Amino acid sequence: MTAAGPDTDEQAPDSRELLPTATGARTRAAVRELVRPRRGLALGSFAVMVAATGVGLLVQPLLGRIVDVVAEGRPPGDVTTPVVLLVLVALAQGGTTALGLTLVSRLGETLLAQLRERFVEKALRLPLEQVEKAGAGDLTARVTRDVSVVAEAVRNALPELARSLLAIVLTLGAMAALDWRFLLAALLAVPVQAHTARWYVRHAVPLYARQRIATGTQQQQLLDSISGAGTVRAFRLEEQHTEHVTRRSSAAVELTLRGVKLVLGFYNRLHVGEFIGLAAVLVTGFLLVRADSVSIGTATAAALYFHSLFAPINAALVLLDDAQSATAALARLVGVADQPDPEPEEAANPHKRREPGTAADGTVTVTGIDHAYEPGRPVLHEVDLTLRAGERVALVGPSGAGKTTLAKLIAGVHAPTSGSIHLTGAGTYGDGLPVALVTQETHVFAGSLAEDLRLARADAGDEELRAALATVEALDWVETLPEGLDTVVGEGGHRLTPAQVQQLALARLVLADPPVAVLDEATAEAGSTGARLLERAADRAVEGRTALVVAHRLTQAAAADRIVVMDGGRIVESGTHDELCAAGGTYASLWEAWSGTRGTVDQPPTQQHRPDTTTTMKDH
């Protein structure tokens, strides 16, 4: 909820406070913390992979043995033994490699699942102000693309990288076992390859980090433009938003192309190193054979060993591309997963304290509240308000008056910049939330309708669910669904109307049974045919509770016990409907405009009889 619109400079990427990204040291430490409880599996995986690689290294000497048999003119039968051994080696290597890759994959998937859980847990607990300052695109990019990049690396790059590194180390050891001079010849390629790796890492790390940020910025701009499409069209801002999307998409594409160019240069340098190393090994073999220091078969085995290094070295270095991309993505995930757990409410938010009482009366006292989403741009000014136990208070005022902000402060969504909110008696409600918030933006989760309702109270039985639905007059249509409470709703399930979705939200409120309820335009999504139904459902849902209702319709305000009028972030009027109409102030003007558009007499509707209207406060 930033004060700037979706296309203002305040939304530019350089002004956003992106969610934290972990340092390289912290990212490595986080991986070690994840691996530590599974050291047995990690060591077992390593041991099996070493065995598989070691068995595979027997192939080159056996082929060299066959070369010696042929070169020395021995009988054909002498080839039988090395050929049989080659078959056995292939079978043993295939079996151990499959087992090793299985163990590595199990380890990687387990660690990935744990990291996902930590990330989602912390992401759901992030302060709303922090998410809004970063932009939804930043969090969305981490949840989607960054998680996918890390998952792909765990499933493919990690096992292959483990195999490649082991093959490189053990193969170089095998070359030294043949003759130490072969190892020296092979190492001539190392400076080129090491320089290539350093050059790539030096350029790739910042490039991929920038690419992740550019992708998040691009997604944020798309979200802003799409979510505000109505406003964009109304103010003829299509070209401006198209320009923003194009510019930020172009920035992401430009960074991607730079990455492609980097990879091409990387491959070119690798080929130079391969040529130098292979030529050195062949020349060394030629000289040693001529000097009768080694046999032709041994020289052949050495050349085959070095040639077999092409694949693992290239794979290891090429996987640096995936590794750097995955490392950048992992650092962004760890940055969120490392966010501290919310402190107990009394310590984390000294402005909001619960005062246990002998009875859970649900009295809310707001004292001297000031609030600003951005420094220097206050939204609320010195707001004082008391909601008495069981009282229903309607909050009205023009758009931008601060109604929703005050509602969210009382609901605990935001912490006030200054001032205090006291909830008397909330401590007697056990683990339940003392304040429940219902807005017009209600999400239906994928799954059965019963599961969706049990989000409010996990231990609720079917009869309790039906009772809650009956309270908000939703039981009749629920029972007509194909499978009743077991009907799948949400993504890919049975489609619910906006009014039905709001009824589910109100049923959750009934199940949660908080002492205080805040309704922020909770009936705004209904059309004229559903307005009276939702208002009646809302009335029944908050019955017996302290309720603050951000009134979408003046009929809701007129039926409340008390009306509070806000303007410019301040409370300007407070009283009953009759008192405010008689005072001739802001509310009286709103009521007069509302009544005049309908040609009705200036009489407040009651809860038993309300005009069927969908006109909102924003219409006036």
PDB file of N, CA, C and O in Angstrom, residues 210-243:
ATOM      1  N   ARG A 210      22.435  -9.557 -11.171  1.00  0.00           N
ATOM      2  CA  ARG A 210      21.684  -8.478 -11.829  1.00  0.00           C
ATOM      3  C   ARG A 210      20.521  -9.035 -12.646  1.00  0.00           C
ATOM      4  O   ARG A 210      19.449  -8.439 -12.716  1.00  0.00           O
ATOM      5  N   GLN A 211      20.760 -10.190 -13.254  1.00  0.00           N
ATOM      6  CA  GLN A 211      19.688 -10.791 -14.054  1.00  0.00           C
ATOM      7  C   GLN A 211      18.508 -11.188 -13.178  1.00  0.00           C
ATOM      8  O   GLN A 211      17.350 -11.009 -13.559  1.00  0.00           O
ATOM      9  N   ARG A 212      18.780 -11.734 -11.973  1.00  0.00           N
ATOM     10  CA  ARG A 212      17.690 -12.099 -11.054  1.00  0.00           C
ATOM     11  C   ARG A 212      16.888 -10.860 -10.662  1.00  0.00           C
ATOM     12  O   ARG A 212      15.663 -10.876 -10.611  1.00  0.00           O
ATOM     13  N   ILE A 213      17.623  -9.768 -10.367  1.00  0.00           N
ATOM     14  CA  ILE A 213      16.945  -8.527  -9.974  1.00  0.00           C
ATOM     15  C   ILE A 213      16.133  -7.975 -11.135  1.00  0.00           C
ATOM     16  O   ILE A 213      14.993  -7.523 -10.964  1.00  0.00           O
ATOM     17  N   ALA A 214      16.710  -8.004 -12.341  1.00  0.00           N
ATOM     18  CA  ALA A 214      15.996  -7.492 -13.517  1.00  0.00           C
ATOM     19  C   ALA A 214      14.735  -8.301 -13.782  1.00  0.00           C
ATOM     20  O   ALA A 214      13.694  -7.741 -14.153  1.00  0.00           O
ATOM     21  N   THR A 215      14.812  -9.613 -13.570  1.00  0.00           N
ATOM     22  CA  THR A 215      13.621 -10.452 -13.763  1.00  0.00           C
ATOM     23  C   THR A 215      12.544 -10.102 -12.748  1.00  0.00           C
ATOM     24  O   THR A 215      11.360 -10.011 -13.085  1.00  0.00           O
ATOM     25  N   GLY A 216      12.958  -9.900 -11.485  1.00  0.00           N
ATOM     26  CA  GLY A 216      11.982  -9.504 -10.464  1.00  0.00           C
ATOM     27  C   GLY A 216      11.354  -8.158 -10.778  1.00  0.00           C
ATOM     28  O   GLY A 216      10.152  -7.962 -10.602  1.00  0.00           O
ATOM     29  N   THR A 217      12.170  -7.207 -11.267  1.00  0.00           N
ATOM     30  CA  THR A 217      11.648  -5.889 -11.628  1.00  0.00           C
ATOM     31  C   THR A 217      10.673  -5.988 -12.794  1.00  0.00           C
ATOM     32  O   THR A 217       9.634  -5.323 -12.815  1.00  0.00           O
ATOM     33  N   GLN A 218      11.003  -6.835 -13.750  1.00  0.00           N
ATOM     34  CA  GLN A 218      10.109  -7.032 -14.891  1.00  0.00           C
ATOM     35  C   GLN A 218       8.766  -7.599 -14.429  1.00  0.00           C
ATOM     36  O   GLN A 218       7.697  -7.127 -14.838  1.00  0.00           O
ATOM     37  N   GLN A 219       8.812  -8.601 -13.550  1.00  0.00           N
ATOM     38  CA  GLN A 219       7.566  -9.184 -13.053  1.00  0.00           C
ATOM     39  C   GLN A 219       6.768  -8.168 -12.247  1.00  0.00           C
ATOM     40  O   GLN A 219       5.536  -8.131 -12.321  1.00  0.00           O
ATOM     41  N   GLN A 220       7.472  -7.334 -11.461  1.00  0.00           N
ATOM     42  CA  GLN A 220       6.774  -6.318 -10.689  1.00  0.00           C
ATOM     43  C   GLN A 220       6.035  -5.356 -11.603  1.00  0.00           C
ATOM     44  O   GLN A 220       4.884  -4.990 -11.353  1.00  0.00           O
ATOM     45  N   GLN A 221       6.692  -4.925 -12.689  1.00  0.00           N
ATOM     46  CA  GLN A 221       6.045  -3.998 -13.605  1.00  0.00           C
ATOM     47  C   GLN A 221       4.835  -4.633 -14.270  1.00  0.00           C
ATOM     48  O   GLN A 221       3.788  -3.996 -14.435  1.00  0.00           O
ATOM     49  N   LEU A 222       4.958  -5.899 -14.652  1.00  0.00           N
ATOM     50  CA  LEU A 222       3.819  -6.595 -15.253  1.00  0.00           C
ATOM     51  C   LEU A 222       2.657  -6.696 -14.259  1.00  0.00           C
ATOM     52  O   LEU A 222       1.496  -6.463 -14.624  1.00  0.00           O
ATOM     53  N   LEU A 223       2.981  -7.037 -12.997  1.00  0.00           N
ATOM     54  CA  LEU A 223       1.937  -7.125 -11.977  1.00  0.00           C
ATOM     55  C   LEU A 223       1.262  -5.778 -11.770  1.00  0.00           C
ATOM     56  O   LEU A 223       0.030  -5.688 -11.669  1.00  0.00           O
ATOM     57  N   ASP A 224       2.078  -4.704 -11.683  1.00  0.00           N
ATOM     58  CA  ASP A 224       1.515  -3.369 -11.485  1.00  0.00           C
ATOM     59  C   ASP A 224       0.591  -2.987 -12.643  1.00  0.00           C
ATOM     60  O   ASP A 224      -0.502  -2.463 -12.435  1.00  0.00           O
ATOM     61  N   SER A 225       1.041  -3.221 -13.857  1.00  0.00           N
ATOM     62  CA  SER A 225       0.260  -2.812 -15.032  1.00  0.00           C
ATOM     63  C   SER A 225      -1.015  -3.629 -15.169  1.00  0.00           C
ATOM     64  O   SER A 225      -2.079  -3.093 -15.485  1.00  0.00           O
ATOM     65  N   ILE A 226      -0.909  -4.948 -14.921  1.00  0.00           N
ATOM     66  CA  ILE A 226      -2.078  -5.806 -15.081  1.00  0.00           C
ATOM     67  C   ILE A 226      -3.089  -5.567 -13.967  1.00  0.00           C
ATOM     68  O   ILE A 226      -4.292  -5.446 -14.210  1.00  0.00           O
ATOM     69  N   SER A 227      -2.588  -5.496 -12.705  1.00  0.00           N
ATOM     70  CA  SER A 227      -3.525  -5.295 -11.593  1.00  0.00           C
ATOM     71  C   SER A 227      -4.194  -3.933 -11.662  1.00  0.00           C
ATOM     72  O   SER A 227      -5.314  -3.759 -11.186  1.00  0.00           O
ATOM     73  N   GLY A 228      -3.499  -2.948 -12.225  1.00  0.00           N
ATOM     74  CA  GLY A 228      -4.096  -1.616 -12.342  1.00  0.00           C
ATOM     75  C   GLY A 228      -4.616  -1.324 -13.733  1.00  0.00           C
ATOM     76  O   GLY A 228      -4.673  -0.151 -14.135  1.00  0.00           O
ATOM     77  N   ALA A 229      -4.996  -2.375 -14.480  1.00  0.00           N
ATOM     78  CA  ALA A 229      -5.406  -2.193 -15.869  1.00  0.00           C
ATOM     79  C   ALA A 229      -6.582  -1.232 -16.006  1.00  0.00           C
ATOM     80  O   ALA A 229      -6.623  -0.396 -16.922  1.00  0.00           O
ATOM     81  N   GLY A 230      -7.538  -1.328 -15.070  1.00  0.00           N
ATOM     82  CA  GLY A 230      -8.698  -0.430 -15.144  1.00  0.00           C
ATOM     83  C   GLY A 230      -8.301   1.021 -15.020  1.00  0.00           C
ATOM     84  O   GLY A 230      -8.750   1.887 -15.788  1.00  0.00           O
ATOM     85  N   THR A 231      -7.424   1.307 -14.059  1.00  0.00           N
ATOM     86  CA  THR A 231      -6.953   2.682 -13.873  1.00  0.00           C
ATOM     87  C   THR A 231      -6.110   3.140 -15.061  1.00  0.00           C
ATOM     88  O   THR A 231      -6.212   4.290 -15.497  1.00  0.00           O
ATOM     89  N   VAL A 232      -5.286   2.225 -15.576  1.00  0.00           N
ATOM     90  CA  VAL A 232      -4.446   2.567 -16.725  1.00  0.00           C
ATOM     91  C   VAL A 232      -5.310   2.981 -17.911  1.00  0.00           C
ATOM     92  O   VAL A 232      -5.040   3.987 -18.581  1.00  0.00           O
ATOM     93  N   ARG A 233      -6.355   2.227 -18.159  1.00  0.00           N
ATOM     94  CA  ARG A 233      -7.241   2.570 -19.286  1.00  0.00           C
ATOM     95  C   ARG A 233      -8.008   3.855 -19.012  1.00  0.00           C
ATOM     96  O   ARG A 233      -8.198   4.680 -19.913  1.00  0.00           O
ATOM     97  N   ALA A 234      -8.445   4.024 -17.758  1.00  0.00           N
ATOM     98  CA  ALA A 234      -9.245   5.205 -17.434  1.00  0.00           C
ATOM     99  C   ALA A 234      -8.454   6.492 -17.638  1.00  0.00           C
ATOM    100  O   ALA A 234      -9.011   7.505 -18.089  1.00  0.00           O
ATOM    101  N   PHE A 235      -7.157   6.478 -17.338  1.00  0.00           N
ATOM    102  CA  PHE A 235      -6.330   7.673 -17.466  1.00  0.00           C
ATOM    103  C   PHE A 235      -5.493   7.681 -18.751  1.00  0.00           C
ATOM    104  O   PHE A 235      -4.576   8.490 -18.882  1.00  0.00           O
ATOM    105  N   ARG A 236      -5.796   6.752 -19.652  1.00  0.00           N
ATOM    106  CA  ARG A 236      -5.111   6.684 -20.949  1.00  0.00           C
ATOM    107  C   ARG A 236      -3.593   6.567 -20.766  1.00  0.00           C
ATOM    108  O   ARG A 236      -2.811   7.267 -21.398  1.00  0.00           O
ATOM    109  N   LEU A 237      -3.198   5.651 -19.888  1.00  0.00           N
ATOM    110  CA  LEU A 237      -1.778   5.475 -19.601  1.00  0.00           C
ATOM    111  C   LEU A 237      -1.203   4.235 -20.276  1.00  0.00           C
ATOM    112  O   LEU A 237      -0.127   3.745 -19.912  1.00  0.00           O
ATOM    113  N   GLU A 238      -1.913   3.712 -21.300  1.00  0.00           N
ATOM    114  CA  GLU A 238      -1.469   2.481 -21.947  1.00  0.00           C
ATOM    115  C   GLU A 238      -0.063   2.603 -22.520  1.00  0.00           C
ATOM    116  O   GLU A 238       0.785   1.725 -22.318  1.00  0.00           O
ATOM    117  N   GLU A 239       0.195   3.695 -23.242  1.00  0.00           N
ATOM    118  CA  GLU A 239       1.509   3.857 -23.865  1.00  0.00           C
ATOM    119  C   GLU A 239       2.613   3.972 -22.820  1.00  0.00           C
ATOM    120  O   GLU A 239       3.697   3.403 -22.973  1.00  0.00           O
ATOM    121  N   GLN A 240       2.323   4.689 -21.737  1.00  0.00           N
ATOM    122  CA  GLN A 240       3.323   4.862 -20.689  1.00  0.00           C
ATOM    123  C   GLN A 240       3.666   3.531 -20.043  1.00  0.00           C
ATOM    124  O   GLN A 240       4.841   3.211 -19.826  1.00  0.00           O
ATOM    125  N   HIS A 241       2.636   2.724 -19.739  1.00  0.00           N
ATOM    126  CA  HIS A 241       2.886   1.431 -19.112  1.00  0.00           C
ATOM    127  C   HIS A 241       3.535   0.465 -20.092  1.00  0.00           C
ATOM    128  O   HIS A 241       4.380  -0.358 -19.699  1.00  0.00           O
ATOM    129  N   THR A 242       3.154   0.541 -21.354  1.00  0.00           N
ATOM    130  CA  THR A 242       3.814  -0.298 -22.361  1.00  0.00           C
ATOM    131  C   THR A 242       5.292   0.041 -22.447  1.00  0.00           C
ATOM    132  O   THR A 242       6.148  -0.844 -22.566  1.00  0.00           O
ATOM    133  N   GLU A 243       5.597   1.321 -22.357  1.00  0.00           N
ATOM    134  CA  GLU A 243       6.990   1.759 -22.379  1.00  0.00           C
ATOM    135  C   GLU A 243       7.749   1.226 -21.175  1.00  0.00           C
ATOM    136  O   GLU A 243       8.889   0.758 -21.295  1.00  0.00           O
TER     137      GLU A 243
END
